[in-house]
Coordinates of C-alpha atoms in Angstrom, one line a residue:
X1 CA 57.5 -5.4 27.3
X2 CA 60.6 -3.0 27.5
X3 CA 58.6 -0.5 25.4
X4 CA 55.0 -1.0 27.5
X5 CA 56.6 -0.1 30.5
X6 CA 58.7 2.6 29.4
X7 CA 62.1 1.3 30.2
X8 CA 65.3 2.0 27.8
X9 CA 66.7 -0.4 25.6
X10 CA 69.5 -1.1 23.1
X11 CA 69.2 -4.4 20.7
X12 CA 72.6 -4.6 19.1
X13 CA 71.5 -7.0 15.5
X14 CA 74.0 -8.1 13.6
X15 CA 71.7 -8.6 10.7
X16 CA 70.4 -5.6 7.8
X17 CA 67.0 -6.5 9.0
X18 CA 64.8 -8.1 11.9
X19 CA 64.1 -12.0 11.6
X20 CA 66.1 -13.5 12.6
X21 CA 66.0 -17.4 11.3
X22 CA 63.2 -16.3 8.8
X23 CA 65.3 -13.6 7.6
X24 CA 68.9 -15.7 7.0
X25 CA 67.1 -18.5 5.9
X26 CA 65.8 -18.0 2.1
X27 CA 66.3 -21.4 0.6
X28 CA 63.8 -22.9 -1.6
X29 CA 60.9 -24.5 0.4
X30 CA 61.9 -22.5 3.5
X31 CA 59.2 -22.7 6.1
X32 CA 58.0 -23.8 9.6
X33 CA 57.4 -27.4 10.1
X34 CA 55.5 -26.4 13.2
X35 CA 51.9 -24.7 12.7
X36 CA 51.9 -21.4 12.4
X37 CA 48.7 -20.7 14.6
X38 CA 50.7 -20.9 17.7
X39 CA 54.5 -19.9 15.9
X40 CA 53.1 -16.7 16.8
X41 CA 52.5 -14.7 19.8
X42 CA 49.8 -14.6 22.0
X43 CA 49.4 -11.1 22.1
X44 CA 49.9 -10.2 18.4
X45 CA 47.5 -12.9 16.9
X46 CA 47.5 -12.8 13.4
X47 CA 44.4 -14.6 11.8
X48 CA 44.9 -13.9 8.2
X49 CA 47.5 -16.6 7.5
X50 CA 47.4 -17.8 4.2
X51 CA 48.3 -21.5 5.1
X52 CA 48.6 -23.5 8.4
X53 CA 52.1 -24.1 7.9
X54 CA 53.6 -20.5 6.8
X55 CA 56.6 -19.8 4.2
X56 CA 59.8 -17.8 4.9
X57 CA 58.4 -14.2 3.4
X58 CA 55.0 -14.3 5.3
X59 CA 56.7 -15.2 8.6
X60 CA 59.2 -12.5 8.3
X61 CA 56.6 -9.9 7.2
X62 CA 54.9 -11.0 10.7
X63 CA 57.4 -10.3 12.4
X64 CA 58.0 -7.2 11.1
X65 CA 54.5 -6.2 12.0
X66 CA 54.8 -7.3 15.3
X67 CA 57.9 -5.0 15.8
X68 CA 56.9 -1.7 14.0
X69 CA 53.1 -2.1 15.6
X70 CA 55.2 -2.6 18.9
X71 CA 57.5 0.6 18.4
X72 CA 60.7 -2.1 18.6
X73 CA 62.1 -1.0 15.4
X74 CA 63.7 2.5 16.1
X75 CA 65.4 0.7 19.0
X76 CA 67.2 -1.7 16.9
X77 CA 70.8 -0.7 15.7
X78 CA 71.0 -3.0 12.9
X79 CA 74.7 -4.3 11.2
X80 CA 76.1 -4.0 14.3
X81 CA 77.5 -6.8 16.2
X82 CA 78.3 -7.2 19.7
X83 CA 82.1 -8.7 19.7
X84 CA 82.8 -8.3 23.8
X85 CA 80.9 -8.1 27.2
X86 CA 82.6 -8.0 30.6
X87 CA 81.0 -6.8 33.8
X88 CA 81.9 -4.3 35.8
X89 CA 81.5 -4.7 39.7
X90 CA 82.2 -1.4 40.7
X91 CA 79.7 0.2 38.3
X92 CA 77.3 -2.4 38.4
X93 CA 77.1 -2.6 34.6
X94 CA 77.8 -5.1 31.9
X95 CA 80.7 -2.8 29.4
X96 CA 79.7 -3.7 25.4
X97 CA 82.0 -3.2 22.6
X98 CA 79.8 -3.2 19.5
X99 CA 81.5 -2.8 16.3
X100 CA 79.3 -1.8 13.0
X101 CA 80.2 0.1 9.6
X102 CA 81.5 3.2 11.3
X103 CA 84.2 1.3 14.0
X104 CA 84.3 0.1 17.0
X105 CA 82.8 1.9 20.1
X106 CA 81.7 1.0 23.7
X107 CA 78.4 0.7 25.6
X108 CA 77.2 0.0 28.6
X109 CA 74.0 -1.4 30.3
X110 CA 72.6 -2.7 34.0
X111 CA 71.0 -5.8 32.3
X112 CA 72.5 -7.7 29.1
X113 CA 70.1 -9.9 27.6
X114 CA 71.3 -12.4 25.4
X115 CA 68.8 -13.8 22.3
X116 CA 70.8 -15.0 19.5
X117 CA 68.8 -18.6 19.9
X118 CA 69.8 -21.8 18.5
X119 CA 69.3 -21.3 14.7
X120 CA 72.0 -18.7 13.3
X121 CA 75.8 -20.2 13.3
X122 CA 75.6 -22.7 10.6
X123 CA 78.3 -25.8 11.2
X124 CA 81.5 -25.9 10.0
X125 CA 82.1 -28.9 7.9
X126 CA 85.2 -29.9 6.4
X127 CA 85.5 -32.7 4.3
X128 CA 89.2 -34.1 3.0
X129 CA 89.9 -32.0 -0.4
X130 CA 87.1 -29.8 -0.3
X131 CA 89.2 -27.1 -1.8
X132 CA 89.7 -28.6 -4.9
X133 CA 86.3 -28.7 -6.0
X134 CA 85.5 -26.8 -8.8
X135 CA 81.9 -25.9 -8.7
X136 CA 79.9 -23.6 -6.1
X137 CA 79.4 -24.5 -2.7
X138 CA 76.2 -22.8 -0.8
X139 CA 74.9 -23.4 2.7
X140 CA 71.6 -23.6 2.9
X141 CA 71.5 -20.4 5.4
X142 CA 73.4 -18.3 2.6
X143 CA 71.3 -18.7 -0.2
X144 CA 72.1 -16.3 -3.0
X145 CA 68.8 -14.6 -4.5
X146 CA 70.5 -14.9 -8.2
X147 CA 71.5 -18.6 -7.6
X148 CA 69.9 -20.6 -10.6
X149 CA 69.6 -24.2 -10.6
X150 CA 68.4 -24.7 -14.0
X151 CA 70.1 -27.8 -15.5
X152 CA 72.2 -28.3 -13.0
X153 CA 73.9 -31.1 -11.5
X154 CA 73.5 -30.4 -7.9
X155 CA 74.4 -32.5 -4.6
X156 CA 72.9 -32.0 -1.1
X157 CA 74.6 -32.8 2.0
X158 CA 72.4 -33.9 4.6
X159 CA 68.6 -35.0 5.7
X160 CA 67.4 -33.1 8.0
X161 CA 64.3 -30.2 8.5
X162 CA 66.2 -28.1 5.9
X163 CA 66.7 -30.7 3.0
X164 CA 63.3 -32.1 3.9
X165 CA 62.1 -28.8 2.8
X166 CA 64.5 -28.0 0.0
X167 CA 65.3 -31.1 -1.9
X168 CA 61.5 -31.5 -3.3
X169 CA 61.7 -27.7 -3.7
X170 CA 64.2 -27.7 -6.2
X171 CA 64.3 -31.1 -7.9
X172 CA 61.9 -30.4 -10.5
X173 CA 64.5 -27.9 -12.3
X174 CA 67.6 -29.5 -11.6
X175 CA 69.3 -32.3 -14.0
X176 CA 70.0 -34.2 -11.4
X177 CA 70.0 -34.6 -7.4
X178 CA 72.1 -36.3 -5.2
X179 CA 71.1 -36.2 -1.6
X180 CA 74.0 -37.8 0.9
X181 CA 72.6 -39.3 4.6
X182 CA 74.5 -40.3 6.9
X183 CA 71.1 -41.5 9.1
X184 CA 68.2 -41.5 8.0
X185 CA 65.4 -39.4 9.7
X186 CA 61.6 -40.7 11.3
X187 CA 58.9 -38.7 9.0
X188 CA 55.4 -38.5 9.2
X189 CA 52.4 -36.9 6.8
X190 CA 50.4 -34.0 7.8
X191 CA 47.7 -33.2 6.0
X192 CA 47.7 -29.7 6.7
X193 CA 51.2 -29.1 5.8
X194 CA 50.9 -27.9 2.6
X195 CA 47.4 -26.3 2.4
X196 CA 45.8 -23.6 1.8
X197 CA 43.4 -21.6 5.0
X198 CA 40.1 -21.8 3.3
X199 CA 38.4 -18.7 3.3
X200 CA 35.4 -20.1 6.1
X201 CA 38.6 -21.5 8.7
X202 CA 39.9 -17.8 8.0
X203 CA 36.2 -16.3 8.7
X204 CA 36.5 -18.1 11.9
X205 CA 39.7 -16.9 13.3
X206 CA 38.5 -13.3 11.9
X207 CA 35.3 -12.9 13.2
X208 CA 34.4 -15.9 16.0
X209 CA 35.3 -14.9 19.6
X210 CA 37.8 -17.6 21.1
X211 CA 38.0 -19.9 18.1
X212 CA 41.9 -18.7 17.5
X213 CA 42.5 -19.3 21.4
X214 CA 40.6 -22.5 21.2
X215 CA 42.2 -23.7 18.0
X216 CA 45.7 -22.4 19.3
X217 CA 45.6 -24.4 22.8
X218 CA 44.5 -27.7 20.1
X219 CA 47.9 -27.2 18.1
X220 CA 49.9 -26.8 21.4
X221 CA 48.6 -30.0 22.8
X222 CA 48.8 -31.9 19.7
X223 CA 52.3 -30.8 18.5
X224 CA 53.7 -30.5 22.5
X225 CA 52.5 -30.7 25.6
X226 CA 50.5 -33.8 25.1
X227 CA 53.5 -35.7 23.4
X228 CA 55.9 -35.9 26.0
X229 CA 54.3 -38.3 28.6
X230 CA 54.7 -40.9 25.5
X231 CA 58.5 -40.4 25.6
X232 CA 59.2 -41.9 29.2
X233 CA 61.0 -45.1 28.7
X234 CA 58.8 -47.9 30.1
X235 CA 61.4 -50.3 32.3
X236 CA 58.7 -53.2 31.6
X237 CA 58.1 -52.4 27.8
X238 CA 60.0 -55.5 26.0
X239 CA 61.6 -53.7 22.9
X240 CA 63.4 -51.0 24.2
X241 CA 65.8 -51.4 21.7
X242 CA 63.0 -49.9 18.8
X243 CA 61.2 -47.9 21.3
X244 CA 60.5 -46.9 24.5
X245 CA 56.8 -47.4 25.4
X246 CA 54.0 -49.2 23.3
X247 CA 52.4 -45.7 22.4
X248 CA 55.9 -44.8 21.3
X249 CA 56.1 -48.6 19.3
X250 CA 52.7 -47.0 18.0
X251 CA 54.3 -43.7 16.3
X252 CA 56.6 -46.0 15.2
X253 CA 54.7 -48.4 13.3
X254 CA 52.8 -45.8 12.0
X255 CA 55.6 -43.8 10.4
X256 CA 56.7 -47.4 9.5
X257 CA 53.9 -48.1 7.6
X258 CA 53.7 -44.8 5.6
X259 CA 57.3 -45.3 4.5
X260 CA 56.5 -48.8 2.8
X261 CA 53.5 -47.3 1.6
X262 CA 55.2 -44.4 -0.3
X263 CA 58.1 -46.9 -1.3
X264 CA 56.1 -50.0 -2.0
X265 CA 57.9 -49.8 -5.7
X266 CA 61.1 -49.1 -4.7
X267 CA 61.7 -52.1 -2.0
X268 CA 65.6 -51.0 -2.4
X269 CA 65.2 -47.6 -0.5
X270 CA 63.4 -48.9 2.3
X271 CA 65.8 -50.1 4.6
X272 CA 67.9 -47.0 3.8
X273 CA 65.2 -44.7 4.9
X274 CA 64.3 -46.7 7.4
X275 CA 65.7 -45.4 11.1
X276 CA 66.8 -47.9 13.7
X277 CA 66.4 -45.8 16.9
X278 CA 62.9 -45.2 18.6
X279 CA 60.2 -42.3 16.9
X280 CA 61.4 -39.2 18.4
X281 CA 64.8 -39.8 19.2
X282 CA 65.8 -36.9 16.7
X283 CA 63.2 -34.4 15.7
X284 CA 60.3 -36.2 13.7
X285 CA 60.3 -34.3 10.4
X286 CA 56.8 -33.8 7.8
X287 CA 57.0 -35.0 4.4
X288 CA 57.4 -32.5 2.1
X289 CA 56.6 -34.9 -0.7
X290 CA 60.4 -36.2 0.5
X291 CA 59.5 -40.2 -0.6
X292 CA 58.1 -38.9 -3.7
X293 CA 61.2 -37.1 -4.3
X294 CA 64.0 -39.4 -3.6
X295 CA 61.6 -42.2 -6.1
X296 CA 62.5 -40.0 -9.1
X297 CA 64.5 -41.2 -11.4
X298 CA 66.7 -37.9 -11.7
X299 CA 67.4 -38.4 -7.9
X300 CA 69.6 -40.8 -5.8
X301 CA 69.9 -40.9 -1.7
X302 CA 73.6 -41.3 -1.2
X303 CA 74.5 -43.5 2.2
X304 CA 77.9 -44.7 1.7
X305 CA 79.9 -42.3 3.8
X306 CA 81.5 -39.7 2.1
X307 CA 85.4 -39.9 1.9
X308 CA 86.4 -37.3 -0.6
X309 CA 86.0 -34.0 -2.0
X310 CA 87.6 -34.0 -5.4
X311 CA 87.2 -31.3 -8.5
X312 CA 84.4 -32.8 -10.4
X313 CA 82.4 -33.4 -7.0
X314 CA 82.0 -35.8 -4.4
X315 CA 84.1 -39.5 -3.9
X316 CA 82.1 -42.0 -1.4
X317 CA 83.8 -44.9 0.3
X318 CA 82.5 -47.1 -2.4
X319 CA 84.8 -45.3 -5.1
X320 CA 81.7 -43.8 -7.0
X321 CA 82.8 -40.3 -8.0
X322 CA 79.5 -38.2 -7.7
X323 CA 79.9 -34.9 -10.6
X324 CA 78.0 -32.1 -9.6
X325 CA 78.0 -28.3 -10.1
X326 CA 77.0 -27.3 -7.4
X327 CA 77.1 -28.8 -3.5
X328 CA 74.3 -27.4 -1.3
X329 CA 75.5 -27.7 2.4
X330 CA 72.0 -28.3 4.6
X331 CA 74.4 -29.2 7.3
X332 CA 72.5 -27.7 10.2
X333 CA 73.9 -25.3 12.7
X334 CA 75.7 -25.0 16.2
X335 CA 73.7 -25.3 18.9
X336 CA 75.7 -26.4 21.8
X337 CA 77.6 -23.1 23.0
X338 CA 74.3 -20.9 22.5
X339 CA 75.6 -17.7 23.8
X340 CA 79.6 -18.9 24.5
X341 CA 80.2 -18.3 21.5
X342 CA 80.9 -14.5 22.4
X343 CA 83.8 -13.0 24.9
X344 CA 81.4 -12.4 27.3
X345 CA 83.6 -12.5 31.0
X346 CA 81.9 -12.4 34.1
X347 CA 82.3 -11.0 37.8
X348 CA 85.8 -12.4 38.0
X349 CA 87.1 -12.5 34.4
X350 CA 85.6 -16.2 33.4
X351 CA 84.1 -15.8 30.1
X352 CA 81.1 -17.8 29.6
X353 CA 82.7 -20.3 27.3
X354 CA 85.2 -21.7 30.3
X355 CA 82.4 -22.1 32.5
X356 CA 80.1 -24.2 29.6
X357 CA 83.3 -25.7 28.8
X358 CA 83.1 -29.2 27.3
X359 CA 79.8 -28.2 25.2
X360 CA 78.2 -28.4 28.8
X361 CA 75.9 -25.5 29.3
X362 CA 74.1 -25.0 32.4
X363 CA 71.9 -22.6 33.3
X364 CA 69.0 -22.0 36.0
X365 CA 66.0 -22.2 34.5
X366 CA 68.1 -22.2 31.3
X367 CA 68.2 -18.6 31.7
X368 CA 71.0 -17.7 34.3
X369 CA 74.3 -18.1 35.5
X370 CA 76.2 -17.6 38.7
X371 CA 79.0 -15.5 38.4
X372 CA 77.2 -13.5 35.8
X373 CA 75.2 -11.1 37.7
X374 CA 72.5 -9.2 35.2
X375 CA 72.7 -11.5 32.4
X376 CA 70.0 -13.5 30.3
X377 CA 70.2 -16.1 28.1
X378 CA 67.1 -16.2 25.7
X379 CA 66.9 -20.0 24.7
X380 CA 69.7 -21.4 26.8
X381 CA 70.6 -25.0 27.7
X382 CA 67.3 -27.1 28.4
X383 CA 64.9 -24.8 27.1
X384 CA 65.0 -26.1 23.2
X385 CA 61.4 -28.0 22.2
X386 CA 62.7 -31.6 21.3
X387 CA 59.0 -32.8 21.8
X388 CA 57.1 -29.8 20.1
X389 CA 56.2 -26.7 21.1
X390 CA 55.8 -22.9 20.5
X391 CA 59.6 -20.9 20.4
X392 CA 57.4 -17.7 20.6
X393 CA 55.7 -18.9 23.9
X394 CA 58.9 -19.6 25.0
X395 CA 59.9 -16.0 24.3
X396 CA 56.9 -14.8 25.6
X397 CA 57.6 -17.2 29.1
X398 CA 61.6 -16.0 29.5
X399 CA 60.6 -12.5 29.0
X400 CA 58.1 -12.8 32.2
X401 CA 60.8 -14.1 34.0
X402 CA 63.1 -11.4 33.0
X403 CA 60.6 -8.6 33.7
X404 CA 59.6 -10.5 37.3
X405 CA 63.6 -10.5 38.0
X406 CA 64.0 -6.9 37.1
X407 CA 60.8 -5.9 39.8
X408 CA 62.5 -7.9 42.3
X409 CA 65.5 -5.9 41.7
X410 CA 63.5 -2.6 41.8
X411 CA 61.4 -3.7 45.1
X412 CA 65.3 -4.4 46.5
X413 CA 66.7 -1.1 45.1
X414 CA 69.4 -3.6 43.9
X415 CA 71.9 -2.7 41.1
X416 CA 72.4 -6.3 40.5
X417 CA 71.3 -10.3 40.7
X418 CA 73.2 -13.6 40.3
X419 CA 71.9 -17.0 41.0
X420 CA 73.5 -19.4 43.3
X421 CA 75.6 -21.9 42.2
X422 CA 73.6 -24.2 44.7
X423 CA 70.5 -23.4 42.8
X424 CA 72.2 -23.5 39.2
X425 CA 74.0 -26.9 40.2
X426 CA 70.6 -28.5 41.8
X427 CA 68.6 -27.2 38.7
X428 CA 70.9 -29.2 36.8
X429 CA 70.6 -32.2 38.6
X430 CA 67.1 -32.0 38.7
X431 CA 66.4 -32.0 34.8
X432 CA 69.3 -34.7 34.5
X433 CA 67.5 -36.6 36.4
X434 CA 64.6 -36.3 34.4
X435 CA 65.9 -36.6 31.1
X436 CA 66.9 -40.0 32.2
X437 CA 64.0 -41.4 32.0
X438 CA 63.2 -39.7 28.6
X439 CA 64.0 -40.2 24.9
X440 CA 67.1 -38.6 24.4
X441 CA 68.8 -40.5 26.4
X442 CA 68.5 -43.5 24.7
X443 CA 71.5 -45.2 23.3
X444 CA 70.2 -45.9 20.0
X445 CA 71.2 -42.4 17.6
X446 CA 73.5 -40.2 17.9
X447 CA 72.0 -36.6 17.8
X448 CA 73.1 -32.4 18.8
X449 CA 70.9 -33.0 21.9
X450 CA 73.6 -34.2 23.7
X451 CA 77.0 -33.2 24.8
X452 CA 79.8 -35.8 24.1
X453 CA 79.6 -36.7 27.7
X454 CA 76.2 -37.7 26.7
X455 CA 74.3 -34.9 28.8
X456 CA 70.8 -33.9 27.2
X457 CA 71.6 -29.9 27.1
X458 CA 69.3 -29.0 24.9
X459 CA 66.0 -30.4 24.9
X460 CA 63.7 -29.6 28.0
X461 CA 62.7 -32.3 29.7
X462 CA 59.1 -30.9 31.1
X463 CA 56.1 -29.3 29.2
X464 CA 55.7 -26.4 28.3
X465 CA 52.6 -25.5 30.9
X466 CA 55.5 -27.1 33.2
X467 CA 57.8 -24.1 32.2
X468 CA 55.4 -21.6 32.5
X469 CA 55.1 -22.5 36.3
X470 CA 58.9 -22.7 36.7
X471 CA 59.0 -18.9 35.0
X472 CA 55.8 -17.4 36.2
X473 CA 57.8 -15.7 38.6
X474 CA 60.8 -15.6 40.8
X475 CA 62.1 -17.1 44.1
X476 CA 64.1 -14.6 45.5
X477 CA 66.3 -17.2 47.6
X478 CA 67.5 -18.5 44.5
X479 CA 69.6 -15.1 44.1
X480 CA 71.9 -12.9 45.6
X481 CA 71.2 -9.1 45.6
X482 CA 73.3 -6.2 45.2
X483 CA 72.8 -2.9 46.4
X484 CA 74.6 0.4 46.0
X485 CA 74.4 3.6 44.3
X486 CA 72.1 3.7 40.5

């Protein structure tokens, strides 16, 4: 939108190369567990997909497209990292030290725009001893492209969307795979997840007018906006302690029936794999032929907790000492602080971090922060998709929002805006309120949706058709204005 209109720009990217998630993450198996049709955007359709549910190198190579049909990529000053912000009243300007191969150095800008997303700073786990092992560690976001697995005795921490993905991925070369839960997860079969376009659906989206609209609009109802009235809590539903509504007991019983089915031999894992809390409470993951997987017989699931690292591998509470050669950390990432993560110090010196302290972000419209004139935040608190949804859309919403705030600025002759802490604080109340009478407030699981104070900060709790109203454009009493010389 920058480049339409003509204005200048500066993206500072710590990465070699654009991508983002699909660029860091190169595991085995690495792909979108949302469809593909509508994980792109709406103005850069792209009908020539080669499955419904796209791998890591086509959904860079999209992206890439996107940019360099866009004109984006000259603008981008790659292996650079932004390692300070702070604003500066007087000027009217956010101040930037970047650092990159050749030093340190300062910019400066009227609007700083933060869109590192949720996906990039993997967690730091520690586990008594880990030093002493002996083998190679890996996380799954720094996957080496000479890494062999050949033969090799390998263990995987965790059982979420990434080892979903990777464990199947690699288990036919390994010698043997050990895969530690700590809870297990809700999954369901798609059909589509692992085919092929056929040549006739491709046809269609090439050739017939509206079909890729049509078929779009389908995917967003189906995998979001039509999901989340079934995850309200019903006061008079009877089981609340498995579920919150009876269409909710429904998903449940359905994803409880395909588990027996695909472990009808192997009664032992089924209460292991088996989650207590209601369908949706954490993200419902597809089965990447996961069941399948864990019923070889060169594969365990691990759930005694771990206690120890040791030099031949892995020590649970149960004594077992677990050999491996290699430990494969699909951990997740850290998603609370979004953007505190950087020094970034407002109007009067308060760095972002202090005021989302206690892994409370707040932000209006997930977006922005008093005391912070002129800056952004891309994928804030509250704007995350727990029940499904397009992350591009998303994008493509915030960046209407932005671009409205920055005519409203323009109409004003204004060199700056900041929202009201009034506005930011009833924003906040608001989708508290709502979240109360969604799913992730439940008490049942413990997930990275919520703060330890138990605040949902970072699912939204509205549609996305919702969202699009809230950031179709902006009220200008929610903001103070600056003016003075440009």
């Amino acid at each position: 939108k920058l480049e339409a209109l003509g204005i200048p720009y500066t993206i500072i990217e710590r990465q070699h190369d654009l991508g983002g998630t699909w660029l860091l993450n190169r595991y085995p198996g690495c792909g979108v567990d949302t469809p593909n049709h509508f994980y792109s955007y709406s103005f850069a359709p792209n009908p020539g997909w080669t499955r419904f549910f796209s791998s890591q190198p086509e959904l860079q190579a999209y992206l890439a497209d996107v940019a360099d049909g866009a004109g984006v990529r000259d603008q981008i000053q790659f292996s650079t990292e932004m390692t300070a912000a702070k604003w500066n009243d007087d000027l009217g300007r956010w101040i930037v030290e970047i650092s990159d191969s050749d030093g340190e150095r300062t910019i400066d800008a009227s609007m700083l725009v933060c869109a590192t997303g949720h996906f990039n700073e993997p967690t730091p786990v520690r586990f008594p001893g880990d030093e002493m092992f002996q083998g190679e560690v890996i996380h799954s976001t720094r996957w080496p492209n000479d890494l062999d697995l050949t033969g090799k005795r390998v263990g995987v921490i965790g059982t979420g969307a990434t080892s979903m993905q990777l464990v199947p991925s690699i288990a036919p070369e390994v010698k043997s795979l050990a895969v530690f839960q700590r809870s297990p997860q809700w999954v369901r079969p798609v059909a589509e997840y692992r085919a092929s376009v056929d040549p006739a659906t491709s046809w269609l989206f090439e050739h017939l007018p509206f079909y890729g609209i049509w078929y779009r609009f389908g995917q967003f109802w189906r995998y979001g906006d039509g999901l989340l009235r079934f995850l309200r809590k019903d006061p008079d539903w009877p089981h609340p302690e498995r579920a919150l509504n009876r269409i909710n007991d429904r998903h449940r019983q359905e994803m409880t029936d395909y588990l027996h089915e695909q472990l009808a031999d192997h009664p032992e894992l089924v209460e292991e794999c088996l989650p207590a809390y209601p369908a949706f409470g954490k993200r419902i993951l597809l089965d990447n032929g996961w069941f399948e997987t864990i019923t070889q017989p060169h594969v365990r699931l691990v759930t005694d907790p771990i206690a120890s690292w040791e030099e031949p591998g892995i020590r649970t509470d149960d004594g077992v000492l677990h050999e491996f050669d290699v430990i494969i950390l699909a951990t997740g990432f850290t998603v609370t602080n979004h953007a505190a993560r950087f020094d970034i110090k407002g109007r009067d010196g308060t760095t972002l971090a202090e005021d989302w302290v206690d892994q409370n972000p707040r932000a209006n419209v997930g977006m922005t922060v008093p005391g912070f004139p002129n800056l952004f935040v891309m994928y804030g608190p509250n704007t995350n998709l727990g029940h499904g949804g397009s992350g591009m859309n998303l994008a493509e919403m915030q960046t209407r929002y932005i671009m409205a705030c920055m005519a409203a600025m323009a109409e004003r002759n204004a060199t700056s805006l900041e929202v009201h802490e009034a506005q930011r604080t009833a924003y906040t109340d608001w989708v508290d309120e709502l979240h109360e009478d969604l799913i992730w407030t439940h008490p049942g699981m413990t997930t990275y949706y919520r703060n330890p104070e138990g605040k949902v900060r970072s699912p939204m709790p509205f549609r996305l058709v919702d969202y699009w109203q809230l950031t179709s454009d902006i009220d200008p009493d929610h903001y103070v204005f600056s003016t003075g010389d440009r």
